[in-house]
CSV table of C-alpha atoms in Angstrom, one decimal:
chain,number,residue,atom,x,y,z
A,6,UNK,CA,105.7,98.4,95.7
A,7,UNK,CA,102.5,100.7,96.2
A,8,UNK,CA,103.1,103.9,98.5
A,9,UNK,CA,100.7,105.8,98.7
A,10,UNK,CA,101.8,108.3,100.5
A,11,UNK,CA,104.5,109.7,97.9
A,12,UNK,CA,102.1,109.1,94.7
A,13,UNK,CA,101.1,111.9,92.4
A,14,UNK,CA,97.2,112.5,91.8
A,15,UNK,CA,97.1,110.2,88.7
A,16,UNK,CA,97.2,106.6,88.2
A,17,UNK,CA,97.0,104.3,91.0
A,18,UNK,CA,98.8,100.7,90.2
A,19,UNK,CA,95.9,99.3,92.5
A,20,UNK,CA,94.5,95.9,93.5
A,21,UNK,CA,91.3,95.2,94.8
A,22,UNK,CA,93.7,93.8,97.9
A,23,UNK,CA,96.3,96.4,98.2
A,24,UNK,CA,96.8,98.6,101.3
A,25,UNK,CA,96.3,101.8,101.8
A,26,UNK,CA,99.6,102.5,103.7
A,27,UNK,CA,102.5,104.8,103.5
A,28,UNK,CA,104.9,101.7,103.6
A,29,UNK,CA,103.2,98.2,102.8
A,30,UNK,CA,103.9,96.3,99.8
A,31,UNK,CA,101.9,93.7,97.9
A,32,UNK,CA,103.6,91.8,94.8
A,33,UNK,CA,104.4,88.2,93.2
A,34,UNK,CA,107.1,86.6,93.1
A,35,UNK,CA,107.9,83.0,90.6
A,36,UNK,CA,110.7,80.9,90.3
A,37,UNK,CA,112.0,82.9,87.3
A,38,UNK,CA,111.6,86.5,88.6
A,39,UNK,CA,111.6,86.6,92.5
A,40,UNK,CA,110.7,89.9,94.3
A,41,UNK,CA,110.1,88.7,97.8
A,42,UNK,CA,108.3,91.3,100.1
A,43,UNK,CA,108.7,93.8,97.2
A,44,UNK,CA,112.9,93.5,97.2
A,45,UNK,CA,112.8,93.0,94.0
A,46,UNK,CA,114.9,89.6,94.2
A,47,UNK,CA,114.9,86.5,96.7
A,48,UNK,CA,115.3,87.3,100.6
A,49,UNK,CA,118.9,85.5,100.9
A,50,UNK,CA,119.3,83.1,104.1
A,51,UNK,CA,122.2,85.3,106.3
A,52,UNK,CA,122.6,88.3,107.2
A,53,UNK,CA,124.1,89.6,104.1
A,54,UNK,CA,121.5,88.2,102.0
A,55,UNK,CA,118.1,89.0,104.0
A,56,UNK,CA,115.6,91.5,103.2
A,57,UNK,CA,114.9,94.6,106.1
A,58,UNK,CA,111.7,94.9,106.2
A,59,UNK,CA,109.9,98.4,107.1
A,60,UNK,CA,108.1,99.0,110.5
A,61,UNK,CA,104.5,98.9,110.5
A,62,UNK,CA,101.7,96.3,109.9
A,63,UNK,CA,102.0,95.0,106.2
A,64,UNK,CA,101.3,92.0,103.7
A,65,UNK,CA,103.8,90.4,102.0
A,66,UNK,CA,104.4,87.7,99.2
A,67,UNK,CA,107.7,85.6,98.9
A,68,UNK,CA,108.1,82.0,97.0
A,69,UNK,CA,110.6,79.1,97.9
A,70,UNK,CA,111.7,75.8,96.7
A,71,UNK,CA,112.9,73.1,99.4
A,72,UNK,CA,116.1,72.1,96.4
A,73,UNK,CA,117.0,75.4,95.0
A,74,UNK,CA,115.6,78.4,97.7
A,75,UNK,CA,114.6,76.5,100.5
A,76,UNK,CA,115.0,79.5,103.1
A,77,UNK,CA,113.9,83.1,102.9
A,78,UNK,CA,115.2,85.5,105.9
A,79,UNK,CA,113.9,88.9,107.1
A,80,UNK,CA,115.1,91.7,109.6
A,81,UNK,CA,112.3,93.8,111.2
A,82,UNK,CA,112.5,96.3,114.3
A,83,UNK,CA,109.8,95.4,116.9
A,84,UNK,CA,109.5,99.4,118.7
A,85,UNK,CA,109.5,99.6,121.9
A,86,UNK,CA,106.2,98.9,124.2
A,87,UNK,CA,105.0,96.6,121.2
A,88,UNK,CA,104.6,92.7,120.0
A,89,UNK,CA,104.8,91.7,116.9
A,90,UNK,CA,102.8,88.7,115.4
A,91,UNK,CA,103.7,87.0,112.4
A,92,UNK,CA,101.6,84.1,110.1
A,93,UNK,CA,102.2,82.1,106.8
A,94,UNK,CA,99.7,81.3,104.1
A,95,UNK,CA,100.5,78.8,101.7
A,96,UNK,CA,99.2,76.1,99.1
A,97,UNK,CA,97.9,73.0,101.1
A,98,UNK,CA,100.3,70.9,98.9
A,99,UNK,CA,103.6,72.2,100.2
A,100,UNK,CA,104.5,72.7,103.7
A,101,UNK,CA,106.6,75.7,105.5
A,102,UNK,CA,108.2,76.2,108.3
A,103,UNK,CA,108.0,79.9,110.3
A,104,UNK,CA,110.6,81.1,112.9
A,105,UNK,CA,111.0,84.0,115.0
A,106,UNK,CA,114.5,84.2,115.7
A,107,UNK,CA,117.2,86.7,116.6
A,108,UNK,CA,119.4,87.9,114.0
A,109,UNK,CA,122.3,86.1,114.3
A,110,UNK,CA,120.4,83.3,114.0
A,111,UNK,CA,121.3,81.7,117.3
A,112,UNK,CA,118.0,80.4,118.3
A,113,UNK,CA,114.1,80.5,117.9
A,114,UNK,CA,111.7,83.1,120.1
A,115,UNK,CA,108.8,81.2,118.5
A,116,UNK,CA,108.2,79.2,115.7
A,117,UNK,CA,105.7,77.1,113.7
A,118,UNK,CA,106.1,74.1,111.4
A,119,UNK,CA,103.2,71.6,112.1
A,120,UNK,CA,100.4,73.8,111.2
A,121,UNK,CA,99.9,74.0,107.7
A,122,UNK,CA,99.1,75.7,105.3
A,123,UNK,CA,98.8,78.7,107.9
A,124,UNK,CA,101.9,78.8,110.4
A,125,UNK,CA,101.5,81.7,113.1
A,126,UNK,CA,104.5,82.9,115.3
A,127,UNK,CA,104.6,85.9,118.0
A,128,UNK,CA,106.7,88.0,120.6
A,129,UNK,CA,103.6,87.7,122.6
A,130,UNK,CA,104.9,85.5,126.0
A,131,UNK,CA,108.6,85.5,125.0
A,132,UNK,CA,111.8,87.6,126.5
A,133,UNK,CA,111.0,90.4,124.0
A,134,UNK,CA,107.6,90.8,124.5
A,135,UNK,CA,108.5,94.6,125.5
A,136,UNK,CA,109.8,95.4,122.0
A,137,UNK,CA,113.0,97.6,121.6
A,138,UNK,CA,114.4,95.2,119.4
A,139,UNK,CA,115.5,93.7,115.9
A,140,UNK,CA,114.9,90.4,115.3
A,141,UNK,CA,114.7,88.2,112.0
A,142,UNK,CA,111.7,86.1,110.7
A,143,UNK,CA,112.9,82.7,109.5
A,144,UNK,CA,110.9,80.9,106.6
A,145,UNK,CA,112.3,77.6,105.1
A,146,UNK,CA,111.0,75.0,102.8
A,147,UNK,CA,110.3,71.7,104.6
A,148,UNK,CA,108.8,69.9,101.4
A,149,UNK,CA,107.3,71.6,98.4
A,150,UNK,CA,107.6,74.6,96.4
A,151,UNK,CA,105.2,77.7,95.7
A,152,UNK,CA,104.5,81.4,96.6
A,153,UNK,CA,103.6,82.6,100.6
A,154,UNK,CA,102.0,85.2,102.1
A,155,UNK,CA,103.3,86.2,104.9
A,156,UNK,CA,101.1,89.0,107.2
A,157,UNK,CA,102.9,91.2,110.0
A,158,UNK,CA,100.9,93.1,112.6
A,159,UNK,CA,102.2,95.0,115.4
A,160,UNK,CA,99.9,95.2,119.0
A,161,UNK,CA,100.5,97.0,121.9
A,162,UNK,CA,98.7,95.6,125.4
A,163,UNK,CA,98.1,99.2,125.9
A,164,UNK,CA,96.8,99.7,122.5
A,165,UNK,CA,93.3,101.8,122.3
A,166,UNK,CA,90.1,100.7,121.5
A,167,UNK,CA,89.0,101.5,118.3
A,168,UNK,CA,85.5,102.9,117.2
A,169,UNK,CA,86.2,104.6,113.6
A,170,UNK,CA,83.0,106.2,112.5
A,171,UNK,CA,80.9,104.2,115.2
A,172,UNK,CA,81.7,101.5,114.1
A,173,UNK,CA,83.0,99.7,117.0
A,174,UNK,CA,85.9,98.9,115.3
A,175,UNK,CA,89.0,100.1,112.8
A,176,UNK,CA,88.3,101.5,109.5
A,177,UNK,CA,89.9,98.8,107.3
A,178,UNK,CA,93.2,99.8,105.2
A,179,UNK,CA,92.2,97.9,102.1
A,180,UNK,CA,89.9,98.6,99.4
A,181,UNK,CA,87.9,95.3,100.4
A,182,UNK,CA,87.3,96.2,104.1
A,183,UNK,CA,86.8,100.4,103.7
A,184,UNK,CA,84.1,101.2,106.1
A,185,UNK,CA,81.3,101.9,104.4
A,186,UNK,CA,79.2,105.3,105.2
A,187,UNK,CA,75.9,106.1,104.6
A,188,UNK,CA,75.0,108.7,102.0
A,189,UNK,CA,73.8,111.6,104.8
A,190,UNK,CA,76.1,114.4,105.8
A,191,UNK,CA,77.5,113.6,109.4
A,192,UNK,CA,80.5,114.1,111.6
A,193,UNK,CA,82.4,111.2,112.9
A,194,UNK,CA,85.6,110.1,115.4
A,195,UNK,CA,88.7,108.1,114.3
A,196,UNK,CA,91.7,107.1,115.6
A,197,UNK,CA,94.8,106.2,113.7
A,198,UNK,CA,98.7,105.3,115.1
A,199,UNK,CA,102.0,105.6,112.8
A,200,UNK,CA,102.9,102.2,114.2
A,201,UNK,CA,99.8,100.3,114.3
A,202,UNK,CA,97.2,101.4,112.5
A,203,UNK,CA,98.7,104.1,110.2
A,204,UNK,CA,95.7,103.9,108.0
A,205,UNK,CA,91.8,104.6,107.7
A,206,UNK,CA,90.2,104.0,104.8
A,207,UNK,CA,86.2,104.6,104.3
A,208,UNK,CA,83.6,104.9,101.1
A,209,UNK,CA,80.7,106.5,100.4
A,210,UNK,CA,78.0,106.8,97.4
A,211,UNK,CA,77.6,110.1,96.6
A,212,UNK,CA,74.2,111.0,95.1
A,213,UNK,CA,74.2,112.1,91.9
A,214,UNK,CA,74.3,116.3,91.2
A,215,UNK,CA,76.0,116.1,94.9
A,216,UNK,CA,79.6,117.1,96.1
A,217,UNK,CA,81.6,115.8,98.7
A,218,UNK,CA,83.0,117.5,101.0
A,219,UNK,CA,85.5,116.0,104.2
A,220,UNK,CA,87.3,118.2,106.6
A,221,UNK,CA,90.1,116.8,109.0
A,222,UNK,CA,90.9,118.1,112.1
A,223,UNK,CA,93.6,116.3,114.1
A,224,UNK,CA,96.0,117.2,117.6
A,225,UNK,CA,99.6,118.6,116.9
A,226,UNK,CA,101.3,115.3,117.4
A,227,UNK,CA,99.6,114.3,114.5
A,228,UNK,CA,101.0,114.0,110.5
A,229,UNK,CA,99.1,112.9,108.1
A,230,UNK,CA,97.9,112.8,104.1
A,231,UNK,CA,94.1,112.6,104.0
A,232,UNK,CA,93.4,111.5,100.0
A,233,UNK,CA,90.2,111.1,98.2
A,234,UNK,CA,90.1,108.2,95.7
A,235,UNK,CA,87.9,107.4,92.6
A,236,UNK,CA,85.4,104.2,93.0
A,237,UNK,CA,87.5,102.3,90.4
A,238,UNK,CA,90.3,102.6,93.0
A,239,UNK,CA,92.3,104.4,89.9
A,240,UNK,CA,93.2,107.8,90.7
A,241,UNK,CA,93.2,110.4,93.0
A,242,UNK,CA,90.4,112.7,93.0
A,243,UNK,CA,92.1,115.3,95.4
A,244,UNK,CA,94.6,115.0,97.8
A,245,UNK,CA,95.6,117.2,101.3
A,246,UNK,CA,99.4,115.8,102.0
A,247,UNK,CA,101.7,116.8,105.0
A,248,UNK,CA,98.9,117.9,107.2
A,249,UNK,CA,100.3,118.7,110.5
A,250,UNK,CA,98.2,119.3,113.7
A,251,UNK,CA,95.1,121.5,112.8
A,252,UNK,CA,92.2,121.2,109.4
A,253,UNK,CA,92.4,119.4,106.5
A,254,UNK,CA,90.2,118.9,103.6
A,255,UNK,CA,89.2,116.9,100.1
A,256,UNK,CA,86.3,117.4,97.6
A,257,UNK,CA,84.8,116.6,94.7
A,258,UNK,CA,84.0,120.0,93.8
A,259,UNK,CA,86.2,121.2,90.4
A,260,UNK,CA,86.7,117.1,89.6
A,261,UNK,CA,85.5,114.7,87.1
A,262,UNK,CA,83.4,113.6,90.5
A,263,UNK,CA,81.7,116.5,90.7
A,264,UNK,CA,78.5,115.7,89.4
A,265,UNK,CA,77.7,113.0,91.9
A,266,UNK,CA,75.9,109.2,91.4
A,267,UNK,CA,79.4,107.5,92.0
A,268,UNK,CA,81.0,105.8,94.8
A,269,UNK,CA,84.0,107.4,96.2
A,270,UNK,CA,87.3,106.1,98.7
A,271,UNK,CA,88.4,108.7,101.3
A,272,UNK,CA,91.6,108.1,103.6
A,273,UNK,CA,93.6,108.9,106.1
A,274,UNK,CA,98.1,108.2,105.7
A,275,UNK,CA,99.4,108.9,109.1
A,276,UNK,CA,103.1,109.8,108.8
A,277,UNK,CA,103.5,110.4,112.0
A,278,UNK,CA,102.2,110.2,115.4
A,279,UNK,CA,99.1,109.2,117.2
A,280,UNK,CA,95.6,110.2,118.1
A,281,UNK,CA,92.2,110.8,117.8
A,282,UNK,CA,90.6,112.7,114.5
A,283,UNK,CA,87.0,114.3,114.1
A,284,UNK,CA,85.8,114.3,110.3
A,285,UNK,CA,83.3,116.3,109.2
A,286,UNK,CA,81.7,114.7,105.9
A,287,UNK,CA,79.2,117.1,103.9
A,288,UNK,CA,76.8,116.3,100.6
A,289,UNK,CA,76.1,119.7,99.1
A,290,UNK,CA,73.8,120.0,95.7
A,291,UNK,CA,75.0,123.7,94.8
A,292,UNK,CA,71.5,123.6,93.5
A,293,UNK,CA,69.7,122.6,96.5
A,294,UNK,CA,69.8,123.2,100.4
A,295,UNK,CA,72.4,120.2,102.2
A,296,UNK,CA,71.3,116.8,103.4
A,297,UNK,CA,70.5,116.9,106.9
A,298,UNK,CA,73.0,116.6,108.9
A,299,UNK,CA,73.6,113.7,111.8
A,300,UNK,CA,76.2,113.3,114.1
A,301,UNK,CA,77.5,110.4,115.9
C-alpha cells in the first residue's frame, strides 16, 4: 500500500496510476497470492472475515472465483452529511455482482448485477443518504473469475465548487490527471477536504538554470503535507509535513533539481480539515531577474 503521507524523502514505490493520498491503496491481487484492497489476503464473506476499509475516496483491486472465492465483503463508514458512491470494473468475460448492504447483511441499500463489466451502486436516494453510518459493500461472483477494480468516492450535496488553479475544476490526485501549470511565476487558489478531496496534485516544467519555488498558506482548520516530487514520479525532492494553519513551502534550490530543464510534481496531503489555500509559485534564475509574475 502507498501512503504518502508517512514516506521518507527517498524512493517512491510509484505507478503512473497511483494516488497521491494519505490513505488510498492500489495493488494486485491473483488466485495464488490475494491482497484484496491492499489487506494483504482475500476480503472473507462475514463479518469476521471482511476487510474495513479506510474513509476517504480511493481505488481498489480485489479478484474472485464464482467455485473457490465467489464473495468478497468490505466495511466502510459513510461520515455524516455525505453519500457514498461505489462502481465495479471488470473483464468483459466474467460477470459481478455489487451490493450496498448493511453489515449484518440483512438486506441491500442498492445494488447492481445486470450491468457489466462496470456495476455502479450509491447511498444517493436511499435511507442513509445522510451519512453517519457503517455499512458493507457486497461483491460476489455470478459466473467467471478474474481481478476488479473497485472505485469509492465520497460527495456531499453541499460540497463546494472546485476551481484549483483556474481551472474550473479539482486538481487531479494521480500522476496522470496532475493539473498542469504553465512555466511563468503566478499565484493561484485551491481547495482541498480531508474527506473528499484530501488531495491536489499539479506539474510544472521548470526551465532549465531556474528554481522552483511554492509557498502554502492555508486557514487554522487546516493540516496538511505539501511535497514536491521528481518528474519520474521517484522521489521526493523536498517535503513541508504537518503544516498546521499558516505558510508552507518546497524548492528546488539545494536539490539534484536545482539546475532547471525538468518537469516537476508539487502536492498538497490534507490530514486534516477543510478549506481554501493560496499558492504562490516562483521561477527564480539566481543568475537572472524572475519571470514575470501573473496572477489568477
Amino acid at each position: 500500500m502507498f501512503v504518502i503521507s508517512s514516506l521518507s524523502a527517498s524512493v517512491l514505490p510509484l505507478d503512473a496510476d497511483i494516488a497521491l493520498e494519505n490513505d488510498d491503496s492500489f495493488s494486485f491481487a491473483t488466485n495464488n497470492s490475494q491482497n484484496d484492497a491492499g489487506s494483504g489476503g482475500d476480503a472473507g464473506n462475514n463479518s469476521s472475515s471482511a476487510v474495513s476499509l479506510n474513509g476517504g475516496n480511493s481505488t481498489n483491486i480485489g479478484w474472485m472465483d464464482d467455485t473457490t472465492d465467489p464473495d468478497d465483503l468490505y466495511f466502510i463508514s459513510i461520515p455524516s452529511g455525505y453519500i457514498i458512491n461505489v462502481t465495479l470494473a471488470f473483464s468483459n468475460t466474467i460477470d459481478f455482482d455489487l451490493y450496498l448492504a448493511d453489515t449484518a447483511l440483512n438486506f441491500a441499500y442498492d445494488s447492481s448485477e445486470f450491468n457489466d463489466p462496470l456495476e455502479e451502486v450509491s447511498s444517493a436516494n436511499t435511507n442513509i443518504s445522510n451519512g453517519g453510518v457503517n455499512i458493507a459493500i457486497y461483491v460476489t461472483a455470478y459466473s467467471g473469475y478474474g481481478q476488479y477494480t473497485m472505485n469509492i468516492t465520497f460527495w456531499s450535496p453541499n460540497q463546494v465548487v472546485q476551481n484549483d488553479a483556474g481551472s474550473g475544476g479539482d486538481a487531479g490526485n494521480l500522476q496522470s490527471s496532475a493539473l498542469n501549470l504553465t512555466s511563468i511565476s503566478s499565484t493561484y487558489t485551491g481547495y482541498v477536504d480531508n474527506t473528499l478531496d484530501n488531495a491536489d496534485l499539479y506539474s510544472i516544467f521548470i526551465p532549465s538554470g531556474y528554481e522552483l519555488d511554492v509557498e502554502i498558506s492555508i486557514p487554522s482548520n487546516l493540516n496538511i503535507d505539501l511535497l514536491l516530487i521528481d518528474g519520474n514520479w521517484t522521489f521526493y525532492v523536498d517535503q513541508d509535513q504537518g503544516i498546521t494553519g499558516g505558510n508552507g513551502s518546497v524548492t528546488t534550490n539545494g536539490t539534484n533539481q536545482s539546475a532547471g530543464g525538468v518537469m516537476t510534481y508539487f502536492g498538497l496531503v490534507t490530514n486534516s480539515g477543510s478549506g481554501n489555500y493560496s499558492m504562490s509559485i516562483s521561477l527564480v534564475n539566481p543568475n537572472m531577474a524572475n519571470l514575470p509574475s501573473v496572477s489568477t
